[in-house]
CSV table of C-alpha atoms in Angstrom, one decimal:
chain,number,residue,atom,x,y,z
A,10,UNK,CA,0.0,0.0,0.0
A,11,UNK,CA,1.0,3.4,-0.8
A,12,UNK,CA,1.9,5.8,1.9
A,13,UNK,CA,1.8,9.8,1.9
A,14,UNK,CA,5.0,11.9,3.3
A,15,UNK,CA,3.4,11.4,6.7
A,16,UNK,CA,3.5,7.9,6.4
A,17,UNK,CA,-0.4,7.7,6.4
A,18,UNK,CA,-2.0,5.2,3.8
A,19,UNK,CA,-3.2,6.3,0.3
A,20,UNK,CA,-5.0,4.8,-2.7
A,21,UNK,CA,-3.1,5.8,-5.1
A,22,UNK,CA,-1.0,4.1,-8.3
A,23,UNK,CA,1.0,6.8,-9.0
A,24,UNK,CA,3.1,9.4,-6.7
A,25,UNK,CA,5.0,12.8,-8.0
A,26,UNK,CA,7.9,13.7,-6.6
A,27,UNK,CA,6.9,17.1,-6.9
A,28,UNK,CA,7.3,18.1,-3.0
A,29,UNK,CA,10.3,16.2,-2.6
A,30,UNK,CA,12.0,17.8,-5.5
A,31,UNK,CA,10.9,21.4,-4.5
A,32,UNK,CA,12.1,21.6,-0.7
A,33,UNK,CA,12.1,19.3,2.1
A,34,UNK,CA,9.1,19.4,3.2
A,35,UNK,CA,8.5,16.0,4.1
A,36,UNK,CA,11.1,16.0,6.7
A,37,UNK,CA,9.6,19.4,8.3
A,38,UNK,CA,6.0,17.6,7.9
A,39,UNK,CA,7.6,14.8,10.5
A,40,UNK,CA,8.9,17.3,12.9
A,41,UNK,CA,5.7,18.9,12.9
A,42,UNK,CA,3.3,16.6,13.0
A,43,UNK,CA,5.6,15.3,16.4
A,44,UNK,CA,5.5,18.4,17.5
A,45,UNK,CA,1.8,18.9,17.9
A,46,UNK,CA,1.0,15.4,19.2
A,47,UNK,CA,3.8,16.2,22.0
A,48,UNK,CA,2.1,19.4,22.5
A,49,UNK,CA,-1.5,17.7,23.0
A,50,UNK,CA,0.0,16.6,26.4
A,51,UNK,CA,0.4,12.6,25.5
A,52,UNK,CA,-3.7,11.8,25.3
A,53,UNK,CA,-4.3,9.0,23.6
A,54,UNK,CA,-7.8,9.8,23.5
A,55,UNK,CA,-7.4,13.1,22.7
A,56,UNK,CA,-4.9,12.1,19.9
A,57,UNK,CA,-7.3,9.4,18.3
A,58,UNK,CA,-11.3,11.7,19.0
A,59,UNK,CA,-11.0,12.8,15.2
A,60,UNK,CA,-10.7,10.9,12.2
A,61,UNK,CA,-8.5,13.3,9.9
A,62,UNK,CA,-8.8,11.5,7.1
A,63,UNK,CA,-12.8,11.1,8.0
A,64,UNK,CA,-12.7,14.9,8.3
A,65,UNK,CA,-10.5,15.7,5.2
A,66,UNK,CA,-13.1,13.4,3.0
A,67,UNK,CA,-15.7,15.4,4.4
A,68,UNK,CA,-14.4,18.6,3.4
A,69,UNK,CA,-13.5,17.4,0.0
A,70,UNK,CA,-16.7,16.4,-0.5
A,71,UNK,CA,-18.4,19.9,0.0
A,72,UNK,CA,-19.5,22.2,-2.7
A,73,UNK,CA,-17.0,24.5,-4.0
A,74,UNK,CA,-19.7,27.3,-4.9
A,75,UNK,CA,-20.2,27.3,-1.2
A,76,UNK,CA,-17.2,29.1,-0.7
A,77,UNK,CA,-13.4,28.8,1.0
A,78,UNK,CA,-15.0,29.6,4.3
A,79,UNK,CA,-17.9,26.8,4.2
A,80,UNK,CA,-17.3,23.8,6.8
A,81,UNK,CA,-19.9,21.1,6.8
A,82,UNK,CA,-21.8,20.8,10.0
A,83,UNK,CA,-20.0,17.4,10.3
A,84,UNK,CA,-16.9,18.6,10.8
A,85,UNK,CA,-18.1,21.7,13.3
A,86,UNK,CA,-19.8,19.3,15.4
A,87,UNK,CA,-17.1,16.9,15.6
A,88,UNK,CA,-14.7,20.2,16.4
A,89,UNK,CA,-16.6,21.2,18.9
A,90,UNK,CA,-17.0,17.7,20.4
A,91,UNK,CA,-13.2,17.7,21.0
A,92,UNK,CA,-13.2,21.6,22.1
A,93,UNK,CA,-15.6,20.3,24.9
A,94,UNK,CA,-13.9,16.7,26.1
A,95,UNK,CA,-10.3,18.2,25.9
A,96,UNK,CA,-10.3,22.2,25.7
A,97,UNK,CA,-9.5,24.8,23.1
A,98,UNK,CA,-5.6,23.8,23.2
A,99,UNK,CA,-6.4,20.4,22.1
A,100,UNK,CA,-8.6,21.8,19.6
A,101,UNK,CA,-5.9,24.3,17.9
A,102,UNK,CA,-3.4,21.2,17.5
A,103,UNK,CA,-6.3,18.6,16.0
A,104,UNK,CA,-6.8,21.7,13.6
A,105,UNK,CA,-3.1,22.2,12.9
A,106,UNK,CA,-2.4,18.3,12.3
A,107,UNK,CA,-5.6,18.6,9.9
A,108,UNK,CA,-3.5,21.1,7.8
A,109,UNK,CA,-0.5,18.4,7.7
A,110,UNK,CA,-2.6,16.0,6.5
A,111,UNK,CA,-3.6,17.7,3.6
A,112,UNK,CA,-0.2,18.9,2.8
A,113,UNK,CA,0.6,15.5,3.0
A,114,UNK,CA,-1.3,14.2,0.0
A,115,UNK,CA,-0.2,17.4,-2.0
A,116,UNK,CA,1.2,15.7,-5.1
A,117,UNK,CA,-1.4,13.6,-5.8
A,118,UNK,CA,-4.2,16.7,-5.1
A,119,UNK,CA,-1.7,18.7,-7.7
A,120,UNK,CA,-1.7,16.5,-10.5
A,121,UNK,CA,-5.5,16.2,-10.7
A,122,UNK,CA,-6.1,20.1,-9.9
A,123,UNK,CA,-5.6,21.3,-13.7
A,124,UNK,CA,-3.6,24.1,-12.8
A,125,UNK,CA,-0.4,24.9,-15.1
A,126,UNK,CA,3.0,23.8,-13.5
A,127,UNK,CA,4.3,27.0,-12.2
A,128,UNK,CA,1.7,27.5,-9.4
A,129,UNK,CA,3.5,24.1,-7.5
A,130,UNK,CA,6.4,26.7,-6.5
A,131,UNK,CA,3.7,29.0,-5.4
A,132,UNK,CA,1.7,26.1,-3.1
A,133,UNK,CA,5.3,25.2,-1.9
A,134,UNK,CA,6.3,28.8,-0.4
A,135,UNK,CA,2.9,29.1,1.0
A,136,UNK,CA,3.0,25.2,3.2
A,137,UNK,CA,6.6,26.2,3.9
A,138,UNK,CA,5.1,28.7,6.2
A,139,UNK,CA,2.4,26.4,7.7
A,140,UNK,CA,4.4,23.8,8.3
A,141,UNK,CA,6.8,25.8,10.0
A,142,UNK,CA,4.0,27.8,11.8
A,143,UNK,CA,2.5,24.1,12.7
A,144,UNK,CA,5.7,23.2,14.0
A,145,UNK,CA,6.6,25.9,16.5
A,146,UNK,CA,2.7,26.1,17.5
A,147,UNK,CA,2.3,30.0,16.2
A,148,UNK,CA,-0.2,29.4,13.9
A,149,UNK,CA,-3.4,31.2,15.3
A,150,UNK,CA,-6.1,28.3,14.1
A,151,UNK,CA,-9.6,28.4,15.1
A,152,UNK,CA,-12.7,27.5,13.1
A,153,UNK,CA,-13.6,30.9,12.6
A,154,UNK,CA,-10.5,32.6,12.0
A,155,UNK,CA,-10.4,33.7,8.6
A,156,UNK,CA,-6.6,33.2,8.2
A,157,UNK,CA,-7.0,29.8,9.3
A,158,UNK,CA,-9.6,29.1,6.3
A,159,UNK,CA,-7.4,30.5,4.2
A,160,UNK,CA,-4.5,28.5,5.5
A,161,UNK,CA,-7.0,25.4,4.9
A,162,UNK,CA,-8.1,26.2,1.4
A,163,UNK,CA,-4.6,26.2,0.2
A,164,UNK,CA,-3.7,23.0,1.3
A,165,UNK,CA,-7.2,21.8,-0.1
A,166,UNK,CA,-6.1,23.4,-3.3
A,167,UNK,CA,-9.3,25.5,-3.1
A,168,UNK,CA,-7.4,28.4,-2.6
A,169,UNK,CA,-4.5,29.1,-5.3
A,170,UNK,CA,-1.6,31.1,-4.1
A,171,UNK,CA,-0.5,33.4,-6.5
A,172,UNK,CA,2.8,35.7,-5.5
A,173,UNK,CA,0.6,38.8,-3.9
A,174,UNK,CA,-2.9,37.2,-3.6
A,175,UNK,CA,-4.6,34.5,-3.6
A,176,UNK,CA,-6.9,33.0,-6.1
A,177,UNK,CA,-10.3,31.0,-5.9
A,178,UNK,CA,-11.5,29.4,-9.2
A,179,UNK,CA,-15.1,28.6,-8.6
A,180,UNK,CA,-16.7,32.4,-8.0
A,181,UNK,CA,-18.9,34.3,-9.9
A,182,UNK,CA,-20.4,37.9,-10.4
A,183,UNK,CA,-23.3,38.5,-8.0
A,184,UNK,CA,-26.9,39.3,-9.2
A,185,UNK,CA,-27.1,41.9,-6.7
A,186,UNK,CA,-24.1,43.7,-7.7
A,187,UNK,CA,-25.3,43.4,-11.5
A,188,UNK,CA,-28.7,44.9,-10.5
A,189,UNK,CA,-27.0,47.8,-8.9
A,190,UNK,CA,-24.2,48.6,-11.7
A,191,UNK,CA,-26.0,47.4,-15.1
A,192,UNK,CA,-22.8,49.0,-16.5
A,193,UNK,CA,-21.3,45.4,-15.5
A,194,UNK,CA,-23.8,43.8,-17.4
A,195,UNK,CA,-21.4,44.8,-21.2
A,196,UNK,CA,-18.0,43.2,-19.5
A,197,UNK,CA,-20.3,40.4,-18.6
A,198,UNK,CA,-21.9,40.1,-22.0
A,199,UNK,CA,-18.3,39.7,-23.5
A,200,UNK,CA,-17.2,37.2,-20.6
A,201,UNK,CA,-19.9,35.0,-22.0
A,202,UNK,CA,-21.8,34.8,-18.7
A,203,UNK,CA,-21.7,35.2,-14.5
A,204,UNK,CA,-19.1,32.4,-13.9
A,205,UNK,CA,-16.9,30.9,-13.4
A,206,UNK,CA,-14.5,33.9,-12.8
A,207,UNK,CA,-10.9,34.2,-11.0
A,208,UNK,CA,-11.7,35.8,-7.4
A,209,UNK,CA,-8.2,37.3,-5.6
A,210,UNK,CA,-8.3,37.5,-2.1
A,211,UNK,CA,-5.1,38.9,0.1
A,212,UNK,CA,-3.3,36.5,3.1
A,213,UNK,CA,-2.2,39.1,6.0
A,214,UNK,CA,0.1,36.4,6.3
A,215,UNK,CA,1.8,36.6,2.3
A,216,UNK,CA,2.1,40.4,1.8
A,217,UNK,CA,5.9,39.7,1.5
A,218,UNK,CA,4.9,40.0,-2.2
A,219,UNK,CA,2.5,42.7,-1.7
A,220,UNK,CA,4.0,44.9,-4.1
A,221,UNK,CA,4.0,46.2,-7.7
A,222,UNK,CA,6.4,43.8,-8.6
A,223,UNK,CA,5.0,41.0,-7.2
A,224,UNK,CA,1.5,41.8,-8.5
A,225,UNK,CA,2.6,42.3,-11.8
A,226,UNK,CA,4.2,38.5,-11.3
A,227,UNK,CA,0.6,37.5,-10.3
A,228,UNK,CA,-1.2,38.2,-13.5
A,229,UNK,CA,1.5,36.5,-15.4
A,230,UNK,CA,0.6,33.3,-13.6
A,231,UNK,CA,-3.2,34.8,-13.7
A,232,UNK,CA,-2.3,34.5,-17.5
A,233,UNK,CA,-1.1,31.6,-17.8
A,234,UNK,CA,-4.3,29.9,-15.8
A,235,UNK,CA,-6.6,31.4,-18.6
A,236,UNK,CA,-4.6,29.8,-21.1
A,237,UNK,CA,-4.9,26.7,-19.6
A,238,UNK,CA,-8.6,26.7,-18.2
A,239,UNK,CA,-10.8,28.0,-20.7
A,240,UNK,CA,-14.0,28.3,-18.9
A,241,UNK,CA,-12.6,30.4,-17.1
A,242,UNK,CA,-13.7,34.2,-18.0
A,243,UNK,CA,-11.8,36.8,-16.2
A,244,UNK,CA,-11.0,38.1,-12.9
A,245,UNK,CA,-12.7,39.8,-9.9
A,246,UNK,CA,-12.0,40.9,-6.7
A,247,UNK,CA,-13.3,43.6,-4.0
A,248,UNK,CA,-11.1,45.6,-1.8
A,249,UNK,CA,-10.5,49.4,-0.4
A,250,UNK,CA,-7.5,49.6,-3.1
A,251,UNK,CA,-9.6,49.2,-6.0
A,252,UNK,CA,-10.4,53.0,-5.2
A,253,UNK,CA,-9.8,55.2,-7.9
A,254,UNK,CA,-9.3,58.0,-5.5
A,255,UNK,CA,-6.3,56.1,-3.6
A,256,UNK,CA,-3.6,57.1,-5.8
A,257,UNK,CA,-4.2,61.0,-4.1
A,258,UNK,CA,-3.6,59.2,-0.5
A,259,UNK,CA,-1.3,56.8,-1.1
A,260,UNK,CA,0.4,57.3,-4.5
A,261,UNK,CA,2.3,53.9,-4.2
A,262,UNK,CA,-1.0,52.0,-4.4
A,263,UNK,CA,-2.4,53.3,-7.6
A,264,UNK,CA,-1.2,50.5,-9.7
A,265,UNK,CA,-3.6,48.0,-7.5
A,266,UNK,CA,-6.9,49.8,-9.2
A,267,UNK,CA,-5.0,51.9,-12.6
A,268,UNK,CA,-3.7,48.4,-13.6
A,269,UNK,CA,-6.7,47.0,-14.2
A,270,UNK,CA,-8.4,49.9,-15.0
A,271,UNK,CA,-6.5,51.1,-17.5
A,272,UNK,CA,-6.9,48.0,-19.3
A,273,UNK,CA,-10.1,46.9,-19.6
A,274,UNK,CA,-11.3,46.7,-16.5
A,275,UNK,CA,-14.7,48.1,-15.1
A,276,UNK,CA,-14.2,49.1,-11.2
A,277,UNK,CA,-17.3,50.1,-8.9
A,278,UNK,CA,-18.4,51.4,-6.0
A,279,UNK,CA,-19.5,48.2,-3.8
A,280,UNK,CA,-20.0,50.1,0.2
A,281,UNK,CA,-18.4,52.2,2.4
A,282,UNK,CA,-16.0,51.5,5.1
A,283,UNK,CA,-15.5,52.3,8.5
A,284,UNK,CA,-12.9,52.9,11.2
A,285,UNK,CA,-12.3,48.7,10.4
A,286,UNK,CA,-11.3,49.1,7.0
A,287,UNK,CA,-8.2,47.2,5.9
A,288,UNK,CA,-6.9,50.7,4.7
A,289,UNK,CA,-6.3,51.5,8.0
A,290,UNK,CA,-5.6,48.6,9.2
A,291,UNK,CA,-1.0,49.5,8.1
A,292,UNK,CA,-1.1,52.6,7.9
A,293,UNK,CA,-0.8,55.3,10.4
A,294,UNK,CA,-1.2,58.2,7.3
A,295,UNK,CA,-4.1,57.0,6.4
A,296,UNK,CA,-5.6,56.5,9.5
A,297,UNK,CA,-4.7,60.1,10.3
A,298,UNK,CA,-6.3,61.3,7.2
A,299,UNK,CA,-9.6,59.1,8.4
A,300,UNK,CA,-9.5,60.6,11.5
A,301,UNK,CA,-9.4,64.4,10.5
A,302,UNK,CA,-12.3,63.6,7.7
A,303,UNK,CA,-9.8,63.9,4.5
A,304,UNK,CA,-9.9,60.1,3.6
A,305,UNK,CA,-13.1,57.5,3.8
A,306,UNK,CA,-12.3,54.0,2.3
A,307,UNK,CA,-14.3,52.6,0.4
A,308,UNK,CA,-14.9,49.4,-1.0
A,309,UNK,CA,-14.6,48.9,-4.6
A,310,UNK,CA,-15.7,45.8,-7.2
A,311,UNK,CA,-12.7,45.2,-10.0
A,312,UNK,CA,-13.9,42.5,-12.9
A,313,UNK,CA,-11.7,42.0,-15.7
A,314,UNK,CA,-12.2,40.0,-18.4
A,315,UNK,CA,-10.3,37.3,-19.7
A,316,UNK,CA,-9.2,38.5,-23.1
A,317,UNK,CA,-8.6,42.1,-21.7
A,318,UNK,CA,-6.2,40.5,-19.4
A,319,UNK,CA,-4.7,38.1,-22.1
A,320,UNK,CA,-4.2,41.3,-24.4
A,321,UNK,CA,-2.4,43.5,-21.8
A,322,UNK,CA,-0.3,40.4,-21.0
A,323,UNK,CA,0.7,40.4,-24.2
A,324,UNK,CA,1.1,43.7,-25.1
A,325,UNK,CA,3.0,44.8,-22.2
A,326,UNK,CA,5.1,41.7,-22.9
């Protein structure tokens, strides 16, 4: 019988070497999977409450449309059964070995994900981090933690890291947005429909390639993905720096909505934002501007469509 690079069982007739040739992952997999059953104090019934691989099926099974942050009511109610025999600590580490588990079946959930070759040094950056954060116990994980259902739709492959952001593949263009901007409705026209489209998201914890550089990287590998999957018909996201009005706050922004925009893009207004906004969140200038009334975020809707994306790919290059 097959085994995965945590030694656990897997049907499988074929294995890539794809992690092995990247980094050395499996080794750090070991030391953290050790780690987190040493931290778990030595229960055996602790250690043995949740089925990971019963948990992992269950996830896999869900809908994608649902979301990155849906978790079956299974899985919540076994969480929470463990939460209440053994405490929240017990919790975090069942929740940190579930990550493990899934990064250690990554090769064979690669080579059936359709996504073009580069992204693998992408996935192996981000589980570098995990597994390192699983090993030393700083991972913050808790079912509703947003970072954590992040962390966990990457090593699904549900989430797609892509340099700066990351990407999920199975969102579309809300009704509700189309009602209140029929100017969407031409971009959606020449998309050929609602979905599928590309959906970015940002990771507070990958902003080491938050930059213009490293966004600019992004829609290469963005390109290349729409090469490769053609029912896929453009991109979309939502944030405060889609404003069109940033570049007069913070000029090294602008490229985040004039990018896009620029080329082919249609940007609107989605809803204001508060003293919570992310653009306040790192940085004290703007935050200052809030404060004395010269700045309100807002939130801002970006969809692009694939061929305007393919054609300033190309042009550019």
């Amino acid at each position: 019988m097959h085994r995965d690079i945590l030694g656990i069982p897997v049907a499988a007739t074929r294995l890539l070497p794809l992690m092995i040739a990247l980094s050395d992952l499996p080794t750090l997999l070991r030391e953290a999977r050790t780690s987190c059953l040493h931290r778990m104090s030595g229960s055996v019934a602790a250690q043995e409450t949740v089925d990971l691989g019963g948990v992992a099926q269950q996830l896999d099974r869900t809908n994608p449309w649902l979301g990155y942050r849906h978790i079956p009511d299974g899985v919540l109610r076994a969480w929470q059964a463990v939460e209440s025999a053994f405490g929240s600590s017990v919790l975090s580490e069942h929740l940190r070995l579930l990550l493990l588990h899934f990064i250690g079946q990554f090769d064979l959930r690669f080579a059936s994900a359709a996504l073009p070759a580069p992204f693998a040094r992408q996935f192996d950056e981000a589980m570098q981090r995990i597994v390192r954060q699983c090993l030393d116990g700083t991972l913050d994980v808790s079912p509703s933690n947003d970072v954590y259902l992040k962390d966990l739709g990457v090593v699904r492959l549900r989430l797609v890291p892509c340099v700066s952001h990351l990407l999920y593949l199975h969102s579309g263009v809300p009704r509700r947005v189309l009602f209140r901007h029929p100017s969407l409705l031409g971009p959606v026209l020449r998309m050929g429909g609602v979905r599928p489209v590309v959906e970015n998201h940002v990771h507070p914890l990958m902003l080491d390639h938050f930059n213009e550089e490293g966004r600019e990287r992004c829609y290469e590998l963005i390109g290349e993905l729409l090469r490769e999957r053609g029912e896929l018909r453009g991109l979309m996201g939502a944030s405060w720096y889609y404003d069109p009005h940033l570049g007069r706050v913070t000029p090294r922004l602008a490229y985040l909505h004039d990018v896009p925009a620029r080329n082919g893009a249609s940007v609107v207004p989605a809803e204001r934002e508060g003293a919570d906004s992310g653009a306040l969140a790192r940085s004290a200038h703007r935050r200052a501007l809030y404060e004395t009334g010269k700045y309100q975020p807002h939130n801002y809707l970006m969809l692009w469509p694939r061929d305007d994306i393919l054609h300033y790919l190309s042009s550019r290059n």
